[in-house]
Short mmCIF file of C-alpha atoms in Angstrom, two decimals:
data_model
loop_
_atom_site.label_atom_id
_atom_site.label_comp_id
_atom_site.label_asym_id
_atom_site.label_seq_id
_atom_site.Cartn_x
_atom_site.Cartn_y
_atom_site.Cartn_z
CA MET A 30 0.84 -14.53 -54.96
CA GLU A 31 -1.00 -16.72 -57.23
CA GLU A 32 2.22 -19.56 -57.30
CA LEU A 33 1.05 -19.81 -53.62
CA THR A 34 -2.88 -20.48 -53.89
CA LYS A 35 -3.15 -21.74 -57.19
CA HIS A 36 -2.99 -24.97 -55.20
CA ILE A 37 -5.12 -24.11 -52.65
CA SER A 38 -8.84 -25.32 -52.68
CA ALA A 39 -11.58 -22.95 -50.84
CA PHE A 40 -12.49 -26.07 -49.25
CA PRO A 41 -9.79 -27.25 -46.79
CA ILE A 42 -9.59 -23.54 -45.64
CA ILE A 43 -13.59 -23.09 -44.99
CA GLY A 44 -13.25 -26.65 -43.29
CA PHE A 45 -10.39 -25.12 -41.08
CA ILE A 46 -12.69 -22.49 -40.39
CA LEU A 47 -15.74 -24.65 -39.93
CA GLY A 48 -14.15 -26.49 -37.04
CA GLY A 49 -12.90 -23.50 -35.55
CA PHE A 50 -16.10 -22.25 -34.81
CA ILE A 51 -17.42 -26.00 -34.10
CA VAL A 52 -14.75 -25.95 -31.30
CA TYR A 53 -15.20 -22.43 -29.81
CA SER A 54 -19.12 -23.17 -29.48
CA GLY A 55 -18.70 -26.16 -27.92
CA LEU A 56 -16.11 -24.95 -25.35
CA LYS A 57 -18.17 -21.53 -24.67
CA PHE A 58 -21.36 -24.08 -24.33
CA ILE A 59 -19.74 -26.60 -21.77
CA LYS A 60 -18.43 -22.91 -19.65
CA ILE A 61 -22.20 -22.28 -19.21
CA ALA A 62 -23.59 -26.00 -18.50
CA LEU A 63 -21.00 -25.79 -16.05
CA LEU A 64 -21.56 -22.54 -14.64
CA ARG A 65 -25.26 -23.59 -13.99
CA LEU A 66 -24.55 -26.93 -12.57
CA VAL A 67 -22.11 -25.14 -10.20
CA GLY A 68 -23.91 -23.66 -7.28
CA ASN A 69 -21.32 -22.56 -5.37
CA SER A 70 -20.02 -19.15 -5.89
CA LYS A 71 -16.38 -20.02 -4.92
CA TYR A 72 -16.13 -23.04 -7.68
CA ILE A 73 -17.75 -20.25 -10.12
CA SER A 74 -15.17 -17.83 -9.72
CA LYS A 75 -12.67 -20.71 -10.52
CA ILE A 76 -14.35 -21.86 -13.60
CA ASN A 77 -14.24 -17.99 -14.70
CA ARG A 78 -10.30 -17.98 -13.61
CA PHE A 79 -9.05 -21.09 -15.21
CA TYR A 80 -11.54 -21.62 -18.20
CA SER A 81 -9.98 -18.77 -20.26
CA SER A 82 -6.54 -20.81 -20.07
CA ILE A 83 -8.66 -24.33 -21.39
CA GLU A 84 -9.61 -22.47 -24.28
CA LEU A 85 -6.53 -20.80 -25.09
CA LEU A 86 -4.76 -24.19 -24.75
CA THR A 87 -7.45 -26.15 -26.23
CA GLY A 88 -7.40 -23.57 -29.53
CA MET A 89 -3.43 -23.89 -29.54
CA LEU A 90 -4.28 -28.00 -29.92
CA TYR A 91 -6.64 -28.08 -32.99
CA ILE A 92 -4.02 -25.64 -34.80
CA VAL A 93 -0.93 -28.33 -34.22
CA TRP A 94 -3.45 -30.96 -35.14
CA ILE A 95 -5.07 -29.40 -38.30
CA ILE A 96 -1.02 -28.33 -39.43
CA PRO A 97 0.16 -31.45 -40.63
CA TYR A 98 -3.16 -31.97 -43.25
CA PHE A 99 -2.65 -28.42 -44.39
CA LEU A 100 1.26 -29.20 -44.80
CA GLU A 101 0.60 -32.48 -47.56
CA ILE A 102 -2.05 -30.26 -48.95
CA ASN A 103 -0.25 -26.69 -49.08
CA MET A 104 2.94 -26.24 -47.90
CA GLY A 105 2.38 -22.12 -47.89
CA ILE A 106 -0.30 -22.44 -45.46
CA GLY A 107 1.04 -24.84 -43.26
CA ILE A 108 3.76 -22.72 -42.70
CA ILE A 109 1.43 -19.85 -42.10
CA LEU A 110 -0.45 -21.59 -39.78
CA SER A 111 3.01 -22.80 -37.79
CA ILE A 112 3.94 -19.24 -37.22
CA ILE A 113 0.45 -18.33 -36.07
CA LEU A 114 0.90 -21.45 -33.98
CA ILE A 115 4.71 -20.19 -32.36
CA ILE A 116 3.62 -16.78 -32.38
CA SER A 117 0.95 -17.52 -29.54
CA ILE A 118 2.78 -19.99 -27.83
CA ALA A 119 5.65 -17.28 -27.28
CA ILE A 120 2.90 -14.51 -26.29
CA VAL A 121 1.50 -16.77 -23.93
CA PHE A 122 4.65 -17.66 -22.17
CA TRP A 123 5.70 -13.71 -22.21
CA TYR A 124 2.82 -12.93 -20.53
CA ALA A 125 1.79 -16.01 -18.06
CA GLY A 126 5.45 -17.38 -17.73
CA ARG A 127 6.89 -14.23 -16.83
CA ASP A 128 4.40 -13.95 -14.01
CA PHE A 129 4.95 -17.80 -12.56
CA ILE A 130 8.98 -17.34 -13.01
CA SER A 131 8.84 -13.62 -11.04
CA GLY A 132 6.47 -15.28 -8.55
CA PHE A 133 8.79 -18.59 -7.75
CA ILE A 134 11.59 -15.80 -7.37
CA LEU A 135 9.53 -13.62 -4.93
CA LYS A 136 7.96 -16.00 -2.72
CA SER A 137 11.50 -17.72 -2.16
CA ASN A 138 11.92 -14.30 -0.06
CA SER A 139 11.67 -15.45 3.66
CA GLY A 140 9.44 -11.71 4.16
CA PHE A 141 6.63 -12.48 1.77
CA LYS A 142 4.51 -14.68 3.86
CA ILE A 143 0.74 -14.15 4.29
CA ASN A 144 -0.04 -11.09 7.02
CA SER A 145 3.26 -9.52 5.97
CA ARG A 146 2.60 -5.36 4.62
CA ILE A 147 4.74 -4.76 1.38
CA LYS A 148 5.00 -1.38 0.34
CA THR A 149 6.35 0.14 -3.29
CA ASP A 150 6.01 3.00 -5.13
CA PHE A 151 2.66 2.20 -6.28
CA LEU A 152 0.79 -0.02 -3.52
CA ASP A 153 0.91 -0.72 -0.26
CA GLY A 154 -0.69 -3.11 1.79
CA VAL A 155 -1.12 -6.48 3.72
CA ILE A 156 -0.42 -10.18 1.76
CA ILE A 157 -4.05 -11.85 2.48
CA ASP A 158 -3.09 -15.19 -0.26
CA PHE A 159 -1.01 -15.73 -2.85
CA TYR A 160 -1.93 -17.47 -6.34
CA SER A 161 0.32 -19.51 -9.13
CA ARG A 162 0.36 -15.72 -11.36
CA ASN A 163 -0.25 -12.91 -8.53
CA LEU A 164 -0.63 -12.28 -5.07
CA LYS A 165 -3.71 -10.72 -3.40
CA LEU A 166 -3.22 -7.55 -1.35
CA ILE A 167 -5.61 -5.66 1.27
CA ASN A 168 -5.00 -1.79 1.48
CA ASP A 169 -5.87 0.44 4.00
CA LYS A 170 -9.44 1.25 2.29
CA GLY A 171 -10.53 -2.17 3.01
CA GLU A 172 -10.20 -2.67 -1.28
CA LYS A 173 -8.37 -6.38 -2.37
CA LEU A 174 -5.84 -5.93 -5.14
CA LEU A 175 -4.58 -8.79 -7.42
CA ILE A 176 -1.03 -7.40 -8.56
CA PRO A 177 1.15 -10.12 -10.59
CA TYR A 178 4.28 -10.89 -9.91
CA SER A 179 5.98 -9.73 -12.83
CA ASN A 180 4.82 -6.14 -11.71
CA LEU A 181 6.38 -6.17 -8.34
CA ILE A 182 10.11 -7.66 -9.93
CA ASN A 183 13.15 -5.69 -9.80
CA LYS A 184 10.98 -3.10 -7.74
CA ASN A 185 12.35 -1.66 -4.77
CA ILE A 186 9.98 -3.42 -2.07
CA LEU A 187 9.50 -2.59 1.94
CA ILE A 188 8.34 -5.33 3.69
CA LYS A 189 7.08 -4.65 7.03
CA ASN A 190 8.02 -7.54 10.45
CA ARG A 191 4.48 -9.77 10.64
CA THR A 192 4.43 -8.41 13.95
CA LYS A 193 3.95 -4.92 12.80
CA SER A 194 1.55 -5.53 10.09
CA ARG A 195 -2.20 -4.72 9.97
CA ILE A 196 -5.47 -5.14 8.07
CA SER A 197 -8.47 -2.88 7.75
CA LYS A 198 -11.83 -3.55 7.17
CA HIS A 199 -14.69 -0.94 6.43
CA ILE A 200 -18.32 -1.97 8.32
CA THR A 201 -21.56 0.02 8.66
CA ILE A 202 -23.30 0.58 11.46
CA LYS A 203 -26.26 2.22 11.98
CA THR A 204 -26.96 4.13 15.92
CA ASN A 205 -29.78 6.67 17.00
CA SER A 206 -29.77 10.01 14.95
CA VAL A 207 -27.76 12.59 16.59
CA ASP A 208 -27.51 16.41 16.70
CA ASN A 209 -23.78 16.67 16.75
CA TYR A 210 -21.55 14.70 14.53
CA ASP A 211 -18.35 15.79 15.82
CA THR A 212 -19.41 14.09 19.11
CA LEU A 213 -20.26 11.00 17.60
CA ILE A 214 -17.00 10.77 15.48
CA LYS A 215 -15.17 11.38 18.58
CA GLU A 216 -16.77 9.09 21.02
CA LEU A 217 -16.61 6.18 18.48
CA LYS A 218 -12.63 6.76 17.91
CA PHE A 219 -12.41 7.11 21.54
CA MET A 220 -14.07 3.39 21.63
CA ILE A 221 -12.14 1.86 19.56
CA MET A 222 -8.92 2.99 20.09
CA MET A 223 -9.88 1.82 24.02
CA HIS A 224 -10.51 -1.59 22.33
CA PRO A 225 -7.33 -4.19 23.55
CA LYS A 226 -7.07 -5.40 19.78
CA SER A 227 -7.48 -2.05 18.29
CA LEU A 228 -4.09 -0.54 16.43
CA VAL A 229 -3.36 2.78 18.48
CA ASN A 230 -0.95 3.97 15.51
CA PHE A 231 -3.67 3.96 13.57
CA THR A 232 -6.72 6.25 13.98
CA PRO A 233 -9.76 5.30 12.47
CA SER A 234 -11.51 6.38 9.80
CA ILE A 235 -15.19 7.72 10.33
CA THR A 236 -17.48 8.44 7.65
CA ILE A 237 -21.40 9.78 8.37
CA LEU A 238 -23.19 8.31 5.43
CA SER A 239 -26.65 9.10 5.69
CA GLN A 240 -29.64 10.50 8.64
CA GLU A 241 -32.91 9.29 8.12
CA ASN A 242 -36.13 8.13 10.16
CA ASN A 243 -34.00 8.90 13.48
CA ILE A 244 -31.20 6.63 12.40
CA CYS A 245 -27.92 7.50 11.46
CA THR A 246 -25.53 5.22 9.08
CA VAL A 247 -21.96 5.69 9.95
CA ASP A 248 -18.79 4.19 7.86
CA ILE A 249 -15.99 2.99 9.88
CA ASN A 250 -12.25 1.93 8.93
CA ILE A 251 -11.16 -0.24 11.93
CA SER A 252 -7.19 -1.49 11.80
CA ALA A 253 -6.18 -4.70 13.59
CA ARG A 254 -3.06 -7.27 13.26
CA ASP A 255 -5.57 -10.24 12.33
CA ASN A 256 -9.31 -11.14 11.35
CA ASN A 257 -10.27 -12.70 14.57
CA GLY A 258 -9.53 -8.43 16.02
CA LEU A 259 -11.14 -7.01 13.43
CA ALA A 260 -14.09 -8.98 14.15
CA GLU A 261 -13.67 -8.42 18.41
CA ILE A 262 -13.48 -4.71 17.53
CA GLU A 263 -16.63 -4.75 15.04
CA THR A 264 -18.57 -6.69 17.85
CA TYR A 265 -17.62 -4.76 20.71
CA ILE A 266 -18.80 -1.61 18.74
CA LYS A 267 -22.11 -2.76 18.04
CA ASP A 268 -22.58 -4.43 21.32
CA LYS A 269 -21.71 -1.28 22.68
CA LEU A 270 -24.07 0.99 20.65
CA ASN A 271 -26.95 -1.24 21.24
CA LYS A 272 -26.70 -0.85 25.25
CA ALA A 273 -26.65 3.04 24.40
#
């Protein structure tokens, strides 16, 4: 150990740590400034999603830049930094690269399209968007899920025809208070099932949330083949209740 450290000055190491701290602080400051300048929530979401990758890449570039200097003043420290860099790159490729490759393989399958319904042992939902490392699903509860492509590779996946796919949505409506919840639920189910855009093979889920000040609040899970169908069903229900 003495042989390794006897020619090492504390100042280069302190400078390396201080430089890393300055780079880290600068990146955080830039991120905060960007988030304050950008008012659109869509862009804020993109910044939060991609900025961590920029921070990681900048940290690696900093180590690459500093390695030749340490190799000159002390071979041991330079080798240690090189090993750290190689391990970091390997980890990045393992966790991120496998999702890119898996995504390329899965998206080459003609069944993986927007509005296609996929089902595995651990998930069931309709594809609503594709990203570079994952895809977005919406399940029957109206929940949106981001699934890494690597979680789907080598799994048994059932892909249902697009014409049979469906999407669901939870809506909250308010109506006059009622004495019999069962009657209200039956009427709402009949109303929904009679709509031409409603999928008759899926019974809507209806839950009474509250009844206060002569107002009854109801949560309804409606299903249709696309977003236009969901919007039409929602408008139809609200118009019927307003007329009633």
